[in-house]
Amino acid sequence: QCSAQYVVLLNPDAFVLRGFFGSILQYLKDNPDIGILGPKILDDDGKIQGSARSFPTPLTAFFGRTSLITKLFPNNPFTRSNVLTTRSDGKTPMEVDWVSGACMVINKNAIDRVGLLDERFFIYWEDADWCRRMWEAGLKVVYFPQSCVIHHVGISSDQLFLRSLFEFHKSVYHLFEKYNKPSFQIVRFLVINGLFLRFCFVVASSGVTIWIKKHQTFGKPEIKQVLRPIKKRIKILRMIARLNIGGPAIHVFLLSRGLNTKKFESTLITGIISPQEGDMSYLFDSVDMTPTVIPELQREISVWMDLKTIGKMFRALLHEKPDIVHTHTAKAGTSARLAALMYNLINKKNVKVVHTFHGHIFEGYFSKGISLFFIWIERLLATITDVVIVISETQKIDLAKKYHIAPADKIRTIELGFDLKPFLTCSSLKGRFKTELGVKNDTVLIGIIGRLVPIKHHIMFFKAAKAYLQMNPEIDAKFVVVGDGELREELRSYCQTQGLLAHVVFCGWLKDISYVYADLSILALTSLNEGTPVSIIEAMAASVPVVATNAGGVQDLVGPRNDSRSSNGFMVCERGILCMKNDSIGFAKGIKYLLQSPAHEKQERLKQARSFVEQRYSQQRLLNDIESLYKELMNDTMSR
C-alpha cells in the first residue's frame, strides 16, 4: 500500500552505510526489468558475506555458504558455483539466482506483479522463494556490490538458537516441497531424514563450539558489539618454529620490525632452539617487541608436544584475533595452519593464511618414503592456505610443477630482502678478520658460512679443500668455517683424519660477520638443498666471488651461464661459479678458476653481482611487497 516506487527490506541486526541509495536508485531507474536488487553485505569485521547465491540443490547441503567443506576448501568449484559473490569483481552488478533477505531493494511494480513474501516461510528461505518467483515472472534479480550494508549475523537468531535452527530446516523442507513434487514417497522420506541429521549435527557442533569458548584460558572471550568499529590496522600474527641463526630468523625480524605501524600491527610467536643451534633472538633486544615463546614448539618431532603446540596456537588466535596468520618454516607452518583452520571453523571467521617456504624438506633431508609423506602433508596444508610465498622462481617451479604442492596461481614469488649496508660498506674493515686468525695479509681465505648440519654438506667443502691444496701446493690458503651445529665434532674429526686441520679454521658463530666478508677471497656453498642462500647475497653485496653447488635458488642468484665451459666440472655464470652437487673435484677447479681469472673479468662479475643484489634484495623492497600482499588479501575479502 506504500506510495514509493521502491521498498527496502532490512534486518533489525543490519544497517546501511553512507551513500547506499545514490547509485542503487539510479541503477534501478535505468533497469526497470529488475525485480529485486541485493547490495554487498559485510560481517561486522568487514568480511564479505556470501549473500548472492544460486538456487539450492542437494549439493547446497555440502557446499553452502557456511558448510564444513566450504570452510575447509573455500575455493572449490562447487562452492564457487553456489556462492556467487566469489565470482564478483566487487564493482560490477551481476545477475544472480537470489540474494539475501538481510537487505533487499524491491521495485514496487514487481511486488504488485509477483505478490508479497510467502508467509509459510518463517525467518529463513523466504528470500530465495521470492527471488525465484521474480525470475518466473520475467523479472531479474541483481547483486549490486557498489552499495554496502553491515549485517551482524546472529544478533537476532542467537537469542532463540534452537527455535531458529528448527525454523531454518523447516523452511528448507517447505522450499523443497514447493518446487519439487517427488513422485515417490521414498524421496520425501530421505529429504526429511537428511534434514533431521543435519539439524542434529549443527546442534552438536554448536555445543562443542560454545563449550570451547566458555573454557578458553588464553585471553578474554569475545563480546560482539552491535556497532563494532572497523579496524584501522591490519593485525598480523606471525609464527616461526625457531629463531636459530639463518635467513628465516633475519627475514622474520625485518618483517616484524619494518612493517608500517600505522597500517599493520604485528605479533610474533616462536619456539625454542636446540642446544647445538645458534640463537638470533638477540635481534629483538633493539626493538619494542618481545616474541611470545611456545616451549613445546621444538625442532624434534613429538606427537604430544606438537598437539600441545597446536592447542597453544589456537588459544593465541582466540586472544589476538588476527586478520592474517603468516607462518614461516615447515613445523610452525603445519601447527599454525591447523590451528587457524580450527579457529576459522569454530569461531566462524575467515582469517587469511599465508605460508612462506624459505626452502623445502622434500630433497636431501629424509628417505624417499618419508619425503613423499611430507609432500602429501604440504599438499593438504596448501588447500587451507590462501597464499603460498616462495623466495625464488626456481622454488616456485619446484612447488608447482615438480612436487605439485599448490597450483601456480596460489604461489607468489617474493624474494628476500635485507639491510645490506653493513656488507656494501665492509671494505673499511679489511684486515681485521685476518688479524684475528693470525694469518698473513696475502693468505687466501675461502669461507663457508652456515649451520653445521648434513644438508649443508660440509664434507664436500673439505674434500674440495684437499683437492685444491693438492693441485696448488704453493698457495697459502686457509679454509674458514663460520657457524656451528650438531656436526661440529664429526667434521673436526674428519679434517684431522684427512690431514686438513692446519688449513681449516672453525670459527663458530659470529654475530657481526660483515668484517669476515671484508677479508674473504671466495665464498663457498656446498649445500644439497637450499631456498635462497643468505650467505651468497651477503657475499655479492660485499664484492666477494662466489662458487656454489646448483641447489634450490642458487641458480637464480648466480645468473645465466656466460659460456659453455663446463667440461672442467663447473659453469661460469654471470655473477658466480656453479658446480654440480657432490662433485668436489669440479668445485676445487671452480675455486682455482676464480682465483686465477683475469682481473677485468673478475671485477665485471663482482660489479654485476653487487648491482643485482642491491636492486633485488633490499629491505624496503621486501617490506613493500609484503605490505602489498597483505592489503590485497584484505581488499579481496572486502571488495567482492
XYZ file of C-alpha atoms in Angstrom:
640
model
C 0.000 0.000 0.000
C 3.049 2.300 0.014
C 3.288 5.122 -2.498
C 7.051 4.901 -3.032
C 8.475 3.262 -6.170
C 10.984 1.132 -4.234
C 10.767 -0.829 -0.994
C 13.732 -1.672 1.244
C 13.684 -4.764 3.466
C 16.365 -4.570 6.175
C 17.091 -6.962 9.051
C 16.988 -5.419 12.541
C 20.629 -6.504 13.030
C 21.815 -4.712 9.870
C 22.447 -1.094 8.899
C 23.243 0.672 5.632
C 26.452 2.613 5.031
C 26.724 6.178 3.770
C 25.830 6.660 0.096
C 23.756 3.487 -0.022
C 20.829 4.845 -2.061
C 22.566 7.132 -4.533
C 23.818 4.608 -7.094
C 21.144 1.986 -6.356
C 18.167 4.207 -7.199
C 19.696 5.401 -10.454
C 20.557 1.840 -11.464
C 17.002 0.652 -10.771
C 15.563 3.552 -12.767
C 17.804 2.652 -15.703
C 16.833 -1.033 -15.464
C 13.062 -1.333 -14.847
C 13.154 -5.090 -15.549
C 14.892 -5.683 -12.191
C 12.552 -7.034 -9.523
C 14.976 -7.340 -6.603
C 18.397 -5.839 -6.049
C 20.734 -7.018 -3.267
C 23.702 -4.915 -2.045
C 27.084 -6.131 -0.868
C 26.743 -7.356 2.725
C 29.642 -7.317 5.202
C 30.101 -9.081 8.516
C 30.754 -6.815 11.475
C 34.510 -7.323 10.989
C 34.382 -6.214 7.368
C 34.435 -9.671 5.757
C 32.174 -10.345 2.756
C 29.042 -12.434 3.334
C 28.042 -14.828 0.582
C 24.743 -13.005 0.039
C 24.341 -13.722 -3.695
C 23.694 -17.373 -4.448
C 22.419 -19.982 -6.874
C 19.099 -21.677 -6.209
C 19.593 -24.536 -3.731
C 20.180 -28.106 -4.823
C 21.068 -31.228 -2.779
C 24.733 -30.170 -3.138
C 23.981 -26.966 -1.213
C 23.924 -29.031 1.989
C 27.598 -29.842 1.439
C 28.824 -26.710 -0.373
C 26.686 -23.954 1.137
C 27.947 -20.640 2.455
C 28.624 -21.940 5.976
C 29.154 -25.659 5.315
C 32.169 -27.510 6.709
C 33.546 -28.301 3.239
C 33.277 -24.646 2.200
C 35.164 -23.580 5.336
C 37.880 -26.163 4.683
C 38.124 -25.559 0.934
C 36.578 -22.137 0.234
C 37.708 -22.003 -3.394
C 36.370 -25.368 -4.525
C 34.353 -25.217 -7.790
C 31.087 -26.411 -6.190
C 31.092 -23.624 -3.604
C 32.016 -21.059 -6.256
C 29.040 -22.174 -8.376
C 26.762 -21.895 -5.337
C 28.057 -18.769 -3.568
C 28.086 -16.292 -6.441
C 29.737 -13.432 -4.546
C 33.006 -15.333 -5.110
C 32.655 -14.502 -8.813
C 32.092 -10.788 -8.315
C 34.798 -8.248 -9.090
C 33.457 -6.059 -6.276
C 32.235 -3.326 -8.638
C 30.101 -4.609 -11.499
C 26.405 -5.511 -10.933
C 25.654 -9.116 -11.848
C 22.512 -11.193 -12.323
C 22.153 -13.975 -9.755
C 19.521 -16.534 -8.781
C 18.754 -14.981 -5.410
C 20.050 -12.514 -2.836
C 19.937 -12.481 0.948
C 16.865 -11.040 2.657
C 19.122 -9.299 5.194
C 18.808 -6.366 2.807
C 16.790 -6.127 -0.403
C 15.652 -3.221 -2.553
C 12.457 -4.200 -4.412
C 10.627 -2.485 -7.237
C 7.019 -1.909 -6.107
C 5.771 -2.853 -9.580
C 7.420 -6.226 -9.088
C 5.623 -6.699 -5.765
C 2.289 -5.871 -7.420
C 3.070 -8.416 -10.126
C 4.508 -11.258 -8.024
C 2.926 -10.741 -4.614
C 4.310 -10.478 -1.106
C 6.570 -12.890 0.748
C 5.129 -16.376 1.313
C 4.027 -16.427 4.962
C 4.555 -20.194 5.201
C 8.289 -19.436 5.484
C 9.428 -18.056 8.832
C 12.767 -16.235 9.068
C 14.609 -18.413 6.520
C 14.454 -19.124 2.768
C 11.561 -16.772 2.079
C 14.112 -14.592 0.218
C 15.121 -17.472 -2.086
C 11.439 -18.242 -2.741
C 10.610 -14.611 -3.540
C 13.568 -14.285 -5.927
C 12.546 -17.452 -7.713
C 9.048 -16.106 -8.192
C 10.563 -12.910 -9.623
C 12.516 -14.883 -12.225
C 9.439 -16.957 -13.096
C 7.552 -13.689 -13.664
C 10.211 -12.490 -16.103
C 11.928 -10.118 -13.664
C 15.643 -10.072 -12.845
C 17.484 -10.417 -9.538
C 20.768 -8.488 -9.361
C 23.699 -8.389 -6.935
C 24.860 -4.771 -6.623
C 28.273 -4.529 -4.845
C 28.573 -0.752 -5.228
C 26.287 -0.220 -2.205
C 27.050 -1.757 1.143
C 25.317 -2.997 4.307
C 26.813 -4.315 7.558
C 24.969 -7.322 8.951
C 25.696 -8.521 12.494
C 24.952 -12.197 11.904
C 23.271 -13.966 14.791
C 22.208 -10.947 16.840
C 18.586 -11.890 16.170
C 18.702 -15.672 15.743
C 21.154 -16.459 18.567
C 18.634 -15.272 21.133
C 16.483 -18.325 20.310
C 19.087 -20.645 18.843
C 17.183 -23.964 18.785
C 13.963 -22.349 17.554
C 15.857 -20.546 14.791
C 17.659 -23.729 13.787
C 14.369 -25.649 13.681
C 12.700 -22.944 11.547
C 15.696 -22.967 9.189
C 15.329 -26.682 8.427
C 11.551 -26.469 8.336
C 11.778 -23.729 5.694
C 14.227 -25.809 3.678
C 11.608 -28.547 3.503
C 8.879 -26.060 2.525
C 11.084 -24.796 -0.319
C 11.744 -28.360 -1.459
C 8.055 -29.272 -1.499
C 7.015 -26.052 -3.223
C 9.290 -26.520 -6.234
C 9.828 -30.292 -6.254
C 6.887 -32.680 -6.338
C 8.502 -36.084 -5.722
C 6.726 -38.994 -7.395
C 7.977 -41.443 -4.816
C 7.392 -41.305 -1.080
C 10.943 -42.567 -0.500
C 12.339 -39.242 -1.825
C 10.303 -37.273 0.716
C 11.433 -39.702 3.434
C 15.121 -39.250 2.512
C 14.828 -35.446 2.460
C 13.126 -35.311 5.875
C 15.685 -37.657 7.452
C 18.592 -35.855 5.811
C 17.406 -32.543 7.237
C 16.944 -34.146 10.669
C 20.524 -35.497 10.636
C 21.834 -32.088 9.584
C 19.856 -30.462 12.404
C 21.428 -32.855 14.942
C 24.915 -32.285 13.551
C 24.592 -28.495 13.777
C 23.266 -28.687 17.343
C 26.160 -30.959 18.381
C 28.879 -28.909 16.667
C 27.457 -25.662 18.066
C 27.509 -27.199 21.545
C 31.194 -28.054 21.150
C 31.927 -24.508 19.979
C 30.106 -22.978 22.948
C 31.995 -25.272 25.345
C 35.383 -24.328 23.836
C 34.637 -20.611 24.020
C 33.384 -20.956 27.590
C 36.505 -22.797 28.752
C 39.160 -20.886 26.790
C 42.010 -19.791 29.084
C 44.015 -17.600 26.716
C 42.568 -14.094 26.778
C 39.042 -12.847 27.324
C 36.030 -14.180 25.435
C 34.963 -12.056 22.506
C 31.927 -9.853 23.100
C 30.170 -8.987 19.876
C 29.025 -5.400 19.655
C 26.046 -4.259 17.643
C 28.035 -1.405 16.116
C 31.590 -2.701 16.079
C 34.115 -0.213 14.641
C 36.067 -1.327 11.612
C 39.739 -1.900 12.483
C 42.155 0.768 11.324
C 45.198 -1.523 11.272
C 45.611 -4.960 9.749
C 46.605 -7.372 12.500
C 49.282 -9.933 11.616
C 50.056 -12.986 13.741
C 53.439 -14.301 12.578
C 54.760 -17.706 13.572
C 58.174 -19.324 13.080
C 59.487 -22.550 14.574
C 62.768 -21.196 15.940
C 64.867 -18.034 15.838
C 68.015 -20.028 15.131
C 70.812 -18.461 13.108
C 69.905 -18.271 9.442
C 67.906 -16.488 6.793
C 64.382 -17.220 8.134
C 65.105 -15.587 11.516
C 66.541 -12.467 9.849
C 63.569 -12.353 7.467
C 61.020 -12.579 10.289
C 62.851 -9.923 12.302
C 62.873 -7.489 9.376
C 59.146 -8.002 8.768
C 58.243 -7.698 12.447
C 60.301 -4.517 12.812
C 59.803 -2.896 9.445
C 56.088 -3.014 8.559
C 54.319 0.338 8.638
C 52.977 0.545 12.195
C 50.220 2.943 11.126
C 48.765 0.267 8.867
C 49.861 -3.007 10.455
C 50.038 -4.499 13.944
C 52.414 -7.469 14.272
C 52.749 -10.200 16.898
C 55.428 -12.914 16.700
C 55.218 -16.436 18.134
C 58.220 -18.740 18.106
C 59.573 -21.901 19.724
C 62.845 -22.794 21.423
C 66.121 -23.670 19.748
C 68.182 -26.815 20.306
C 71.400 -26.601 22.350
C 73.544 -27.093 19.226
C 71.990 -24.161 17.342
C 72.994 -20.509 17.338
C 70.369 -18.114 18.712
C 69.268 -14.943 16.868
C 66.591 -13.827 19.316
C 69.048 -11.095 20.370
C 67.891 -9.177 17.261
C 64.694 -8.274 19.106
C 66.613 -6.703 22.004
C 66.896 -3.500 19.984
C 63.190 -3.151 19.154
C 59.992 -2.714 21.124
C 58.762 -6.259 20.519
C 59.161 -9.401 22.588
C 58.342 -12.643 20.773
C 55.922 -14.995 22.544
C 57.643 -18.352 23.092
C 55.802 -21.687 22.997
C 58.192 -24.149 24.700
C 56.544 -27.155 23.046
C 57.404 -25.790 19.574
C 60.738 -27.534 19.081
C 62.867 -28.963 16.297
C 62.342 -32.560 17.394
C 59.175 -34.404 16.268
C 56.907 -35.404 19.180
C 53.205 -36.079 18.664
C 52.306 -34.970 22.193
C 54.402 -31.799 22.029
C 53.082 -30.973 18.555
C 49.459 -31.367 19.694
C 50.121 -29.084 22.663
C 51.678 -26.575 20.259
C 48.538 -26.573 18.097
C 46.405 -26.049 21.200
C 48.500 -23.096 22.369
C 48.493 -21.552 18.909
C 44.695 -21.888 18.836
C 44.425 -20.069 22.166
C 46.774 -17.386 20.833
C 44.410 -16.908 17.894
C 41.478 -16.527 20.287
C 43.431 -13.906 22.195
C 44.918 -11.942 19.281
C 42.002 -12.190 16.794
C 44.268 -11.540 13.793
C 43.273 -10.664 10.250
C 46.158 -12.651 8.762
C 48.205 -15.580 10.041
C 51.630 -15.708 8.358
C 53.743 -18.796 9.025
C 57.421 -19.465 8.304
C 59.300 -22.792 8.174
C 57.759 -26.263 7.919
C 56.966 -27.128 11.520
C 55.416 -23.808 12.506
C 53.611 -23.835 9.166
C 51.981 -27.171 9.948
C 50.933 -26.408 13.525
C 49.797 -22.837 12.902
C 47.792 -23.617 9.773
C 45.921 -26.404 11.559
C 45.259 -24.052 14.487
C 43.992 -21.374 12.067
C 41.683 -23.919 10.447
C 40.206 -24.803 13.847
C 39.852 -21.123 14.697
C 38.031 -20.309 11.465
C 35.684 -23.283 11.789
C 34.806 -22.880 15.456
C 34.585 -19.093 15.504
C 33.051 -18.711 12.020
C 35.912 -16.444 10.985
C 37.766 -16.011 7.729
C 41.303 -15.289 8.887
C 43.616 -15.314 5.882
C 46.543 -17.756 5.982
C 49.928 -17.163 4.324
C 52.870 -19.563 4.421
C 56.440 -18.827 3.319
C 58.695 -21.617 2.072
C 62.237 -20.485 2.903
C 63.345 -23.767 1.371
C 61.750 -27.192 1.484
C 62.475 -30.578 3.036
C 61.482 -32.693 0.035
C 65.059 -33.428 -1.062
C 68.258 -34.174 0.807
C 66.816 -34.432 4.326
C 64.950 -37.756 4.533
C 64.447 -41.067 2.762
C 62.277 -41.158 -0.370
C 59.284 -42.588 1.527
C 59.400 -40.017 4.330
C 59.929 -37.209 1.825
C 56.822 -38.336 -0.089
C 54.862 -38.323 3.186
C 55.866 -34.707 3.845
C 54.998 -33.764 0.262
C 51.443 -35.064 0.779
C 51.157 -33.188 4.078
C 52.173 -29.949 2.369
C 49.694 -30.583 -0.448
C 46.888 -30.913 2.095
C 48.036 -27.845 4.033
C 48.144 -25.835 0.808
C 44.382 -26.370 0.404
C 43.782 -24.387 3.610
C 46.343 -21.699 2.728
C 45.312 -18.551 0.888
C 48.761 -17.653 -0.445
C 51.972 -19.684 -0.594
C 55.100 -17.496 -0.767
C 58.332 -18.735 -2.322
C 61.592 -16.812 -2.351
C 62.792 -17.662 -5.858
C 61.366 -18.564 -9.262
C 63.205 -21.898 -9.144
C 61.425 -22.713 -5.911
C 58.082 -21.819 -7.481
C 58.720 -24.247 -10.336
C 59.631 -26.937 -7.789
C 56.464 -26.468 -5.714
C 54.054 -26.049 -8.632
C 55.406 -28.458 -11.238
C 57.847 -30.866 -9.623
C 56.115 -31.596 -6.315
C 52.589 -30.292 -7.120
C 52.211 -28.664 -3.707
C 49.831 -25.961 -4.937
C 48.627 -24.507 -8.237
C 50.864 -21.816 -9.692
C 48.225 -19.097 -9.247
C 48.275 -19.646 -5.478
C 52.078 -19.340 -5.286
C 53.587 -15.855 -5.053
C 57.298 -15.165 -5.526
C 58.541 -12.581 -3.031
C 62.303 -12.556 -2.874
C 64.205 -11.969 0.342
C 65.259 -8.532 1.487
C 67.998 -7.425 3.858
C 69.731 -4.478 5.408
C 72.702 -4.729 3.057
C 74.505 -1.580 4.221
C 76.986 -3.418 6.548
C 78.097 -5.593 3.607
C 78.127 -2.856 0.988
C 80.481 -0.810 3.207
C 82.551 -3.587 4.791
C 85.707 -2.846 2.783
C 86.669 -0.378 5.528
C 87.090 -3.369 7.854
C 89.613 -5.122 5.648
C 92.405 -6.830 7.594
C 90.564 -7.204 10.898
C 89.473 -10.834 10.365
C 92.905 -11.938 9.144
C 94.453 -10.321 12.200
C 92.080 -12.302 14.452
C 93.042 -15.503 12.645
C 96.754 -14.672 12.857
C 97.362 -15.153 9.131
C 99.346 -13.096 6.617
C 97.760 -10.347 4.560
C 98.320 -12.307 1.329
C 96.781 -15.533 2.684
C 93.851 -16.711 0.535
C 90.715 -17.163 2.670
C 87.977 -19.417 1.288
C 84.969 -19.360 3.599
C 81.738 -21.240 4.095
C 79.082 -19.691 6.340
C 76.139 -21.621 7.761
C 74.867 -24.251 10.147
C 76.937 -27.411 10.588
C 74.164 -29.785 9.565
C 74.006 -32.583 6.947
C 72.082 -30.571 4.328
C 74.939 -28.032 4.098
C 77.294 -30.884 3.102
C 80.496 -29.506 4.644
C 82.261 -32.811 3.857
C 82.231 -31.776 0.196
C 83.782 -28.430 1.178
C 86.634 -30.234 2.916
C 87.100 -32.682 0.031
C 87.295 -29.726 -2.347
C 89.788 -28.052 0.015
C 92.023 -31.106 -0.040
C 91.802 -31.369 -3.822
C 92.617 -27.668 -4.242
C 95.631 -27.874 -1.918
C 96.929 -30.889 -3.834
C 96.504 -29.024 -7.137
C 98.155 -25.861 -5.791
C 100.628 -26.736 -3.015
C 102.410 -23.394 -3.463
C 99.307 -21.350 -2.487
C 98.980 -20.152 1.134
C 95.267 -20.870 1.624
C 93.023 -21.260 4.633
C 89.509 -22.719 4.560
C 87.320 -20.931 7.096
C 84.153 -22.419 8.592
C 81.835 -19.850 10.184
C 78.930 -21.470 12.022
C 78.142 -24.221 14.470
C 75.848 -27.172 14.849
C 75.387 -30.830 15.569
C 78.181 -31.979 13.217
C 80.978 -29.823 14.645
C 82.967 -32.609 16.328
C 82.362 -35.041 13.478
C 83.646 -32.503 10.955
C 86.714 -31.657 13.061
C 87.481 -35.367 13.323
C 87.131 -35.731 9.548
C 89.572 -32.856 8.954
C 92.033 -34.448 11.355
C 91.945 -37.825 9.588
C 92.374 -36.068 6.205
C 95.318 -34.007 7.443
C 93.481 -30.742 6.930
C 93.498 -29.213 10.422
C 96.464 -26.983 9.560
C 94.478 -25.494 6.693
C 90.940 -25.359 8.202
C 89.720 -22.882 10.841
C 86.459 -23.480 12.774
C 85.260 -20.069 13.959
C 81.885 -20.946 15.493
C 79.086 -18.377 15.298
C 79.987 -14.727 14.878
C 77.266 -12.106 15.470
C 78.776 -9.484 13.191
C 80.094 -11.183 10.075
C 80.464 -8.170 7.793
C 84.176 -7.953 8.681
C 84.560 -11.630 7.706
C 83.447 -10.873 4.147
C 85.902 -7.963 4.004
C 88.784 -10.469 4.060
C 87.317 -13.432 2.176
C 88.804 -14.268 -1.202
C 85.916 -16.613 -2.069
C 82.545 -17.521 -0.509
C 81.738 -21.217 -0.927
C 78.416 -23.029 -0.633
C 78.169 -26.826 -0.945
C 74.532 -27.437 0.067
C 72.420 -30.331 -1.179
C 69.255 -28.239 -0.910
C 68.616 -24.519 -0.451
C 65.961 -21.856 -0.665
C 67.755 -18.589 -1.383
C 71.126 -18.692 0.436
C 71.671 -15.572 2.522
C 75.432 -16.013 2.537
C 75.583 -15.650 -1.251
C 73.564 -12.410 -1.145
C 75.801 -11.022 1.599
C 78.939 -12.039 -0.312
C 77.736 -10.386 -3.516
C 76.924 -7.184 -1.622
C 80.458 -7.297 -0.138
C 82.036 -7.888 -3.603
C 83.235 -11.392 -2.696
C 83.389 -14.001 -5.536
C 81.016 -16.958 -5.142
C 81.321 -20.647 -6.007
C 78.290 -22.790 -5.152
C 76.500 -26.029 -5.887
C 73.387 -25.983 -8.049
C 70.917 -26.319 -5.167
C 67.477 -24.687 -4.927
C 67.544 -20.965 -5.692
C 71.328 -20.724 -6.192
C 70.935 -20.588 -9.986
C 68.666 -17.543 -9.638
C 71.445 -15.762 -7.728
C 74.481 -16.593 -9.863
C 72.533 -15.960 -13.069
C 72.724 -17.448 -16.559
C 75.826 -19.102 -17.947
C 78.288 -16.797 -19.667
C 79.691 -19.501 -21.919
C 79.711 -23.230 -22.451
C 82.708 -24.005 -20.256
C 81.502 -26.953 -18.212
C 83.980 -29.702 -19.091
C 86.097 -28.858 -16.021
C 83.231 -29.641 -13.638
C 81.948 -26.098 -13.191
C 79.984 -23.468 -15.116
C 80.956 -19.829 -15.400
C 77.815 -17.778 -14.796
C 77.052 -14.077 -14.962
C 77.533 -13.484 -11.218
C 79.380 -16.573 -9.928
C 80.561 -20.135 -10.479
C 78.077 -23.017 -10.418
C 79.080 -26.624 -9.659
C 77.274 -29.931 -9.504
C 76.333 -31.409 -6.129
C 78.830 -33.912 -4.698
C 81.487 -33.012 -7.289
C 84.333 -31.906 -5.016
C 86.929 -32.014 -7.822
C 84.826 -29.740 -10.019
C 84.319 -27.457 -7.001
C 88.088 -27.268 -6.404
C 88.595 -26.386 -10.068
C 85.954 -23.677 -9.741
C 87.870 -22.174 -6.805
C 91.069 -22.254 -8.818
C 89.350 -20.614 -11.795
C 88.048 -17.759 -9.642
C 91.445 -17.090 -8.092
C 93.292 -17.169 -11.425
C 90.751 -15.453 -13.688
C 91.821 -12.108 -15.238
C 91.266 -9.064 -13.050
C 88.957 -7.299 -15.521
C 86.731 -10.388 -15.839
C 86.618 -10.801 -12.071
C 85.732 -7.143 -11.490
C 82.965 -7.204 -14.096
C 81.407 -10.269 -12.444
C 81.617 -8.699 -8.978
C 80.143 -5.434 -10.269
C 77.159 -7.223 -11.798
C 76.615 -9.303 -8.658
C 76.723 -6.273 -6.354
C 74.331 -4.288 -8.531
C 71.991 -7.282 -8.773
C 71.572 -7.781 -5.022
C 71.296 -4.040 -4.334
C 68.324 -3.822 -6.685
C 66.643 -7.158 -5.942
C 67.239 -7.823 -2.246
C 66.785 -4.534 -0.446
C 64.872 -4.431 2.831
C 62.452 -1.751 1.585
C 61.524 -3.772 -1.493
C 60.688 -6.758 0.713
C 58.520 -4.640 3.026
C 56.688 -3.054 0.083
C 55.968 -6.472 -1.439
C 54.686 -7.963 1.822
C 52.548 -4.923 2.671
C 51.025 -5.019 -0.821
C 50.180 -8.699 -0.385
C 48.526 -8.131 2.994
C 46.455 -5.235 1.620
C 45.473 -7.319 -1.383
C 44.256 -10.139 0.853
C 42.153 -7.784 2.948
C 40.828 -5.914 -0.086
C 39.935 -9.219 -1.718
C 37.967 -10.110 1.395
C 36.086 -6.803 1.464
C 35.662 -5.905 -2.213
C 33.503 -8.607 -3.712
